XYZ file of C-alpha atoms in Angstrom:
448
model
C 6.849 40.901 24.113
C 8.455 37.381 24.427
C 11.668 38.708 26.168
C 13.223 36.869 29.102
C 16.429 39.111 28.881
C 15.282 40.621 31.871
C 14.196 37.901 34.101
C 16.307 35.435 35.933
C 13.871 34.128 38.167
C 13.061 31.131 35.830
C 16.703 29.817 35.528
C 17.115 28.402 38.375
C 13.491 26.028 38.448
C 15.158 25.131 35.241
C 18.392 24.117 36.248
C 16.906 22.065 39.323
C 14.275 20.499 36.874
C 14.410 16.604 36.665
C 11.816 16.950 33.824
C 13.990 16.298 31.015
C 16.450 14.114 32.476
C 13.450 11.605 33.579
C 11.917 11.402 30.334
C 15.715 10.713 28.674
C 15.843 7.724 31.533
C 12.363 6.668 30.453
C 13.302 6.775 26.470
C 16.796 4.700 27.065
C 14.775 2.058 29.068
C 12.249 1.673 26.683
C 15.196 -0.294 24.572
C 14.565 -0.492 20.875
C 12.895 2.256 19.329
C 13.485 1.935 15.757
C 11.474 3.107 12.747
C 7.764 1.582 13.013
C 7.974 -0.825 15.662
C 6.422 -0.724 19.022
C 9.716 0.452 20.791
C 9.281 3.988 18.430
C 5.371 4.012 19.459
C 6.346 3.836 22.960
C 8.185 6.558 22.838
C 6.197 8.643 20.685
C 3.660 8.026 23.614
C 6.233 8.796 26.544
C 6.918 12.805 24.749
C 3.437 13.247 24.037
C 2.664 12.769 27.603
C 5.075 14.238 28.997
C 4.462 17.311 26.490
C 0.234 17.147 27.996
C 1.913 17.331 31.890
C 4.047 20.120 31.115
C 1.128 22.127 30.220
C 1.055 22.218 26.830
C -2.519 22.211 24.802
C -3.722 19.360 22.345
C -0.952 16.765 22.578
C -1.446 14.233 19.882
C 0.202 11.634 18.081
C -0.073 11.845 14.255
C 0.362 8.613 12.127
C 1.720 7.917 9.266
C 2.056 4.756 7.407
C 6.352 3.614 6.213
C 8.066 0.899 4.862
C 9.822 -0.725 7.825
C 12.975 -2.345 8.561
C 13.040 -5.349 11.316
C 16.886 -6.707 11.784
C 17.572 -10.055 11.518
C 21.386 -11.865 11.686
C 24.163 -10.540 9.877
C 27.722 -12.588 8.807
C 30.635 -12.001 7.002
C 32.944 -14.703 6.410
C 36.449 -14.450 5.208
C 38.137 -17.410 4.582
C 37.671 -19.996 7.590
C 37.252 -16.491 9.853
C 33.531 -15.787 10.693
C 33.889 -11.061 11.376
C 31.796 -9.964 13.479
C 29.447 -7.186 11.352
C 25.897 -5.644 11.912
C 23.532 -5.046 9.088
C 22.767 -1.653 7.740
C 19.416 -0.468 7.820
C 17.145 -0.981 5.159
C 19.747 -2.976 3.410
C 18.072 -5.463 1.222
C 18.381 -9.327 2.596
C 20.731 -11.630 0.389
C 23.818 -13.965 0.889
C 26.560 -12.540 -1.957
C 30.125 -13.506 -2.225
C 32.921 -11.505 -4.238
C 36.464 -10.375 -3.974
C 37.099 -8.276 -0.915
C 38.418 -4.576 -2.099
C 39.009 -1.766 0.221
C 38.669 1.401 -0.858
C 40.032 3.405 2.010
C 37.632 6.514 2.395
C 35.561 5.580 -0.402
C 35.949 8.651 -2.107
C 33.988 9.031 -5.742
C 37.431 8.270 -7.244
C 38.258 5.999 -5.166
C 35.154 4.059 -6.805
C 36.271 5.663 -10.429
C 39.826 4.125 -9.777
C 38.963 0.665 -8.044
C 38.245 -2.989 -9.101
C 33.919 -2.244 -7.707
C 32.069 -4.341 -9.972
C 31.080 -7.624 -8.742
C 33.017 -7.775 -5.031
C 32.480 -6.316 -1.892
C 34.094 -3.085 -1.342
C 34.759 -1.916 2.402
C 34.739 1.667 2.741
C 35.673 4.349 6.007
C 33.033 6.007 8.009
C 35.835 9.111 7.813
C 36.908 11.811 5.225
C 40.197 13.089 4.969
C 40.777 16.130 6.483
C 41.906 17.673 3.038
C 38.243 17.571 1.843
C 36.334 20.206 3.006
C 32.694 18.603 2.815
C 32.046 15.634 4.619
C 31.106 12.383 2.637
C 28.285 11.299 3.940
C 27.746 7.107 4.361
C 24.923 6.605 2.157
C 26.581 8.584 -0.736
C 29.142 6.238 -0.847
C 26.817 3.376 -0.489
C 25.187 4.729 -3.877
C 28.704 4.745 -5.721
C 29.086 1.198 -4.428
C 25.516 0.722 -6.544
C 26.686 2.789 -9.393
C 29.656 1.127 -10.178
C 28.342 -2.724 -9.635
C 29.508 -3.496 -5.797
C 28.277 -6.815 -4.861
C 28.111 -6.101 -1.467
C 29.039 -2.978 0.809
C 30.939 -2.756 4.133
C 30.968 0.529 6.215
C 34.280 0.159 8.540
C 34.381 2.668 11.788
C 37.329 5.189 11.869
C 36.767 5.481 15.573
C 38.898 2.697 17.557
C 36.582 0.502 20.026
C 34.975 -2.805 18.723
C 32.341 -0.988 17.853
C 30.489 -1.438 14.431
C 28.265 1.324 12.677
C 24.998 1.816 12.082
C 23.083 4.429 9.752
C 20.112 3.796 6.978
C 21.364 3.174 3.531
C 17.866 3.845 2.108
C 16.107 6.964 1.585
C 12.305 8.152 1.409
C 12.171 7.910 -1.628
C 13.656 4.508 -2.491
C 13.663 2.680 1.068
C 15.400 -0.562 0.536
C 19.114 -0.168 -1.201
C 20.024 -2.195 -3.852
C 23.192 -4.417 -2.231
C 22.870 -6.096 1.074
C 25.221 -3.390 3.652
C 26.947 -4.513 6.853
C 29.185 -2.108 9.600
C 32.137 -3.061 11.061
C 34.339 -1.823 13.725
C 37.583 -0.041 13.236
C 39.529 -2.938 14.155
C 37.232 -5.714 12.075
C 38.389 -3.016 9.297
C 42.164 -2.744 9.520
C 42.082 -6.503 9.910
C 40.457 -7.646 6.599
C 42.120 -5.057 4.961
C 45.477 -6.842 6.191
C 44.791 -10.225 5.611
C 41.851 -10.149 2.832
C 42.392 -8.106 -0.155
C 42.180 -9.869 -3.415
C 40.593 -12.977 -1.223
C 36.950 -14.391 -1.971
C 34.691 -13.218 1.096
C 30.880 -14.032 1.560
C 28.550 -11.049 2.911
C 24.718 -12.338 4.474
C 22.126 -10.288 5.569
C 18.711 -11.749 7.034
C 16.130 -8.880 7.150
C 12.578 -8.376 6.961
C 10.732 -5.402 5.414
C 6.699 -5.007 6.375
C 4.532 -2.383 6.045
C 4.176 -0.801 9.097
C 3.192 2.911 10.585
C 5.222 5.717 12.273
C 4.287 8.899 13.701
C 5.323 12.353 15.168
C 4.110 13.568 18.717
C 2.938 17.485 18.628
C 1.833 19.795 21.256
C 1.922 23.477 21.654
C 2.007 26.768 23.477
C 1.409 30.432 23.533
C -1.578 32.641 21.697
C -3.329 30.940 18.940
C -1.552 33.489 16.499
C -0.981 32.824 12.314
C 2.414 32.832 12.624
C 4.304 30.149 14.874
C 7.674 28.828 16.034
C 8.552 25.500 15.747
C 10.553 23.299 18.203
C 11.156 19.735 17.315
C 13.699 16.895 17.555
C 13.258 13.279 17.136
C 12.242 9.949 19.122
C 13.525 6.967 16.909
C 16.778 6.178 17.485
C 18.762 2.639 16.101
C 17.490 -0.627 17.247
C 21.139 -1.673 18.514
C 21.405 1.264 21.020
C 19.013 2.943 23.752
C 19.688 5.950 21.663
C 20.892 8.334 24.299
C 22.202 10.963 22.757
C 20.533 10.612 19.324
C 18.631 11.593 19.918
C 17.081 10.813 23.753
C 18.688 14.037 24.207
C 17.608 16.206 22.037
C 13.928 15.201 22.885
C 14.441 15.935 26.513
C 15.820 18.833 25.606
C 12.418 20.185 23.410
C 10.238 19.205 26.693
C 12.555 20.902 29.372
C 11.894 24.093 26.868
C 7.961 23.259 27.234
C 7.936 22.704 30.750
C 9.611 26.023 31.188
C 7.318 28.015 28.545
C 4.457 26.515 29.778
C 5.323 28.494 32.944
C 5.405 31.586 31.118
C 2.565 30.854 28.571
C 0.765 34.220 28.576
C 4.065 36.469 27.595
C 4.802 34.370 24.366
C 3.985 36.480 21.398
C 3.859 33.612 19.298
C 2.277 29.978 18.923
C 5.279 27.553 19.791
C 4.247 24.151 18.547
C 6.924 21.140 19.586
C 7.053 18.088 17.548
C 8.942 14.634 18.159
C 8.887 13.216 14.815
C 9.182 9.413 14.099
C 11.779 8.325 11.440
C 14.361 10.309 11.364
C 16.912 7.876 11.144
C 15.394 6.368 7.852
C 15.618 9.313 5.775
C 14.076 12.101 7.918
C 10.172 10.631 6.562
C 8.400 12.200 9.925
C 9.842 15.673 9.016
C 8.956 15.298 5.435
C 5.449 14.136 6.101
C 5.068 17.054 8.552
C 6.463 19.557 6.111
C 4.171 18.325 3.597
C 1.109 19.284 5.887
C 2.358 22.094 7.489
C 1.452 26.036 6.285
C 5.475 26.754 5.229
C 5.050 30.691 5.188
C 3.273 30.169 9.087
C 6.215 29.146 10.702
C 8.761 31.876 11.951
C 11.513 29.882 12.527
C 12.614 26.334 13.282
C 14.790 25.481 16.244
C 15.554 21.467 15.612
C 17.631 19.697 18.286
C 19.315 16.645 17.722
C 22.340 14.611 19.456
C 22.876 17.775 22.167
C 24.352 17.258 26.092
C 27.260 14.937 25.129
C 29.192 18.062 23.910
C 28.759 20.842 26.564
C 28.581 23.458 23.819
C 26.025 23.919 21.865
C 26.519 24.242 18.062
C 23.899 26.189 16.589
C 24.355 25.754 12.816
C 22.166 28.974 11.414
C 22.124 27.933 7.486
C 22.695 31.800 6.198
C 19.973 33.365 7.998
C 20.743 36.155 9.135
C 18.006 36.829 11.687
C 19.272 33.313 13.345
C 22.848 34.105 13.376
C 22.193 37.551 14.954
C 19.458 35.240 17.851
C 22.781 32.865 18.389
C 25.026 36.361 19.455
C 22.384 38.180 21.200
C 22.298 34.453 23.108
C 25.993 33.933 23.760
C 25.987 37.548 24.336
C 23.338 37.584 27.103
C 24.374 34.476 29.231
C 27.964 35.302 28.374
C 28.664 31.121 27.622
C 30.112 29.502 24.667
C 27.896 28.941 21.865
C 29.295 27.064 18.744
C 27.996 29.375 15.247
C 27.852 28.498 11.864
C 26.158 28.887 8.956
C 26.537 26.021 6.503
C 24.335 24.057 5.298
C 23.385 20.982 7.183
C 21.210 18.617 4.941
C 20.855 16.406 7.488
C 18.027 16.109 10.304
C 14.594 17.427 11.033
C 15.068 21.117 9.961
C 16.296 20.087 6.549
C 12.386 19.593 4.596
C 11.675 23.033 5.790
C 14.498 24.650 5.170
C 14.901 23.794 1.466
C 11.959 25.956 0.925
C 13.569 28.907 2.495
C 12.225 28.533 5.825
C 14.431 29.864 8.588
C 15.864 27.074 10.994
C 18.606 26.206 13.500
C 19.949 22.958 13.878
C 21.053 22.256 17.480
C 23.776 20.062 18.307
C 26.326 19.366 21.061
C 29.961 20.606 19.645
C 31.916 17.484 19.313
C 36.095 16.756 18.300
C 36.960 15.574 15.253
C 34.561 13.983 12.298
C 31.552 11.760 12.485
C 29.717 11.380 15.718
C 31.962 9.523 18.040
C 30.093 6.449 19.391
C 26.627 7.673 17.830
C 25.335 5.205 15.834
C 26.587 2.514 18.229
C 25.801 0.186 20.932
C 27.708 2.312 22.706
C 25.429 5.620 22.520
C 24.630 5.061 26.572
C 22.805 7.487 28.889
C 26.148 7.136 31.524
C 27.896 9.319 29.028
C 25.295 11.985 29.060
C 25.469 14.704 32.363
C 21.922 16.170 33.386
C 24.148 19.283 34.170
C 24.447 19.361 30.783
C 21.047 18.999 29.840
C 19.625 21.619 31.747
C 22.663 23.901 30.739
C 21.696 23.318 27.141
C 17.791 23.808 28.223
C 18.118 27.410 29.590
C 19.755 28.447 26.343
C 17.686 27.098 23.958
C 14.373 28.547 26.377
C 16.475 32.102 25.685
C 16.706 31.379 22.016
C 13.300 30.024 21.328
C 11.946 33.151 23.444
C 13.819 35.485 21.497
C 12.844 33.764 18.119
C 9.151 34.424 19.497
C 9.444 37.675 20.150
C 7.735 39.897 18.087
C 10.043 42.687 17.797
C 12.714 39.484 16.483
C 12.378 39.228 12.608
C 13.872 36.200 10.778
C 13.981 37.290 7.257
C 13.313 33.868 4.733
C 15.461 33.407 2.151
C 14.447 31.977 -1.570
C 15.232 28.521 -2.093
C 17.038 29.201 -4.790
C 19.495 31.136 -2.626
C 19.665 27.580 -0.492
C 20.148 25.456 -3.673
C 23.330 28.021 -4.461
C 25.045 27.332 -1.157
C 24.909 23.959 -1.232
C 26.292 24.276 -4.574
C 28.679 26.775 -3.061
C 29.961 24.287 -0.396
C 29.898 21.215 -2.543
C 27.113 19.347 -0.649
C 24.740 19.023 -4.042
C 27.051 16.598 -5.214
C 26.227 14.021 -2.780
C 22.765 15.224 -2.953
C 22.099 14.555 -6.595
C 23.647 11.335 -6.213
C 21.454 9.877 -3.699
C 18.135 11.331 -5.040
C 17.986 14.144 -2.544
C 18.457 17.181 -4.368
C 15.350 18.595 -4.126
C 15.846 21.467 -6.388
C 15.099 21.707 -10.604
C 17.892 23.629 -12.601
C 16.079 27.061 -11.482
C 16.599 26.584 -7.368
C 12.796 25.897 -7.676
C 11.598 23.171 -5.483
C 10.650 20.365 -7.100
C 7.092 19.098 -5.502
């Protein structure tokens, strides 16, 4: 059996572990590590070595060709005032002018109700708190499409300078349709003061070559049918080092390894750990490896992504009821707060997998408020991030993927029609279909 509920005696090599924390130092300093460029390679490198010196068996780096996105200078001008703005990734490059409109939240009737076609419409990276699902960015960049934007503005809702970041393209359809800039909270407030109804110019310079990705993979345990999977990703936006998204979560996945490697010969099951590439782009180094993989092989998924700022975790369990039970018998055990839910969370690595019906926990730090504070900023630092925290967060999840392992744990699936109905359930198709994600035809079949 795969069951640490007795032993102690690994916790504390855990907790005085620098394993993790080194490798999140070595990620931050490698600077930019966006979607196919050498940055992302680098790292993809760093966790697959650092995955071989933990212990684990055939670490490899599996490629995979993507359209990339290089940044290049971004301007909006507003009158004879020059804002300071960022370009969105995978925005399309193009110099377009129009009357400035802000749409506050950017609601779909907000679009519905607005003067969209031909200006530039500035929307909030918020929701109100009176809608229950969260509006995600790149839905509202597609109603900005829809309804004839000429150019789209993404304003923070968190106070600091600090302009957002976040793809506007998907797998699918990479490059977006109207060029996409970020601005801070206060850029925001201050063209919505002074330039409503005014003529304002949007330019974004941009480059979009070919170029290849890939996901790092490694694994433990007995070469059994059946395996867990442990992954989290190694991109992270070119204007950041990335810390906590997701540096952290991939420190995280090889503290676990490090530890397991340890205990190799009582894991029941193969646990295979994968650091996918482009995430941030539309989750391509997920859907690539859930293309290949054997979908009725894998157990369960633990996914961790954007962990050890917040010192709870938030284990989001997606109905499965084999997971939710894992996340008590874990809060239970070490008698520490653990953040449960079981929504759906279309969003990060576990998501191509669990569509199908394929159990899976997505691991998070529990944070205040909406959106993710100063993620997707220049501002997402490693000086923010505690190792205390990180190896806090690693002796839980080592629990939890042990547990999942065991072989007395069972993980029932569920159909992916049952998925398709809570999404529908919690109003997060909507969005879905509008973007092109909705993977589902009108039976809760998955559409291959």
């Amino acid at each position: 059996m795969t069951d640490l509920s007795e032993r102690t005696d690994w916790i504390g090599d855990v907790f005085t572990s620098s394993v993790g924390w080194d490798l999140l130092e070595d990620l931050v300093d490698v600077g930019n590590r966006m979607a196919g460029q050498p940055g992302e390679r680098e790292g993809l490198e760093l966790v697959r070595d650092a995955l071989a010196a933990a212990g684990c068996r055939d670490a490899h780096i599996d490629e995979f060709d993507i359209q990339g996105w290089v940044r290049g200078d971004a301007a909006l001008h507003a009158g004879e005032r020059t804002e300071h703005c960022i370009a969105l990734p995978r925005s399309p490059a193009g110099e377009v002018s129009g009357e400035f409109v802000d749409l506050g939240y950017g609601m779909p009737d907000d679009f519905e109700d607005g003067d969209v076609e031909g200006n530039v419409v500035m929307v909030s990276s918020d929701t109100p708190d009176d809608v229950d699902r969260f509006v995600h960015r790149t839905e509202k960049y597609y109603y900005a499409v829809e309804h004839g934007a000429a150019a789209f503005v993404f304003a923070n809702h968190v106070e600091g300078q600090l302009p957002p970041t976040g793809s506007v393209g998907t797998e699918e359809d990479p490059i977006g349709d109207i060029p996409a800039v970020g601005v801070s909270a206060e850029v925001g407030a201050r063209l919505a003061r002074r330039s409503v109804g005014d003529d304002v110019s949007v330019t974004v310079d941009c480059e979009t070559p070919q170029t290849t990705s890939g996901n790092a993979i490694a694994e433990l345990g007995p070469d059994t049918d059946e395996e867990v999977l442990v992954s989290s990703h190694v991109d992270a936006h070119d204007i950041a080092e990335g810390a906590m998204d997701n540096g952290a979560g991939t420190a995280s996945i090889v503290e676990v390894a490090n530890a397991l490697a340890g205990m190799e010969d009582e894991l029941d099951t193969r646990v295979r750990f994968v650091a996918y590439g482009s995430e941030e782009v539309g989750l391509v180094g997920s859907g690539v490896e859930a293309e290949r993989a054997d979908l009725d092989a894998i157990k369960a998924i633990v996914n961790v992504d954007s962990n050890v700022f917040g010192r709870t975790l938030s284990l989001s369990t997606h109905g499965f009821d084999g997971l939710t039970a894992a996340a008590e018998r874990l809060a239970d055990r070490f008698d520490h707060p653990v953040s449960t839910s079981e929504a759906q969370v279309p969003h990060s690595d576990h998501w191509p997998f669990v569509v199908h019906g394929v159990p899976g926990f997505m691991v998070a730090g529990e944070t205040e408020g909406r959106g993710r504070g100063w993620g997707h900023t220049e501002a997402d630092t490693l000086e923010k991030l505690e190792a205390r925290n990180l190896r806090e967060q690693a002796i839980l999840l080592i629990a939890l993927v042990a547990d999942v392992a065991d072989s007395e744990t069972e993980v029932a699936r569920r159909e992916p029609s049952e998925i398709a109905a809570a999404l529908e359930d919690e109003d997060k198709a909507t969005g879905m279909k509008v973007i092109g994600d909705w993977p589902y035809d009108d039976a809760g079949n998955v559409i291959e």
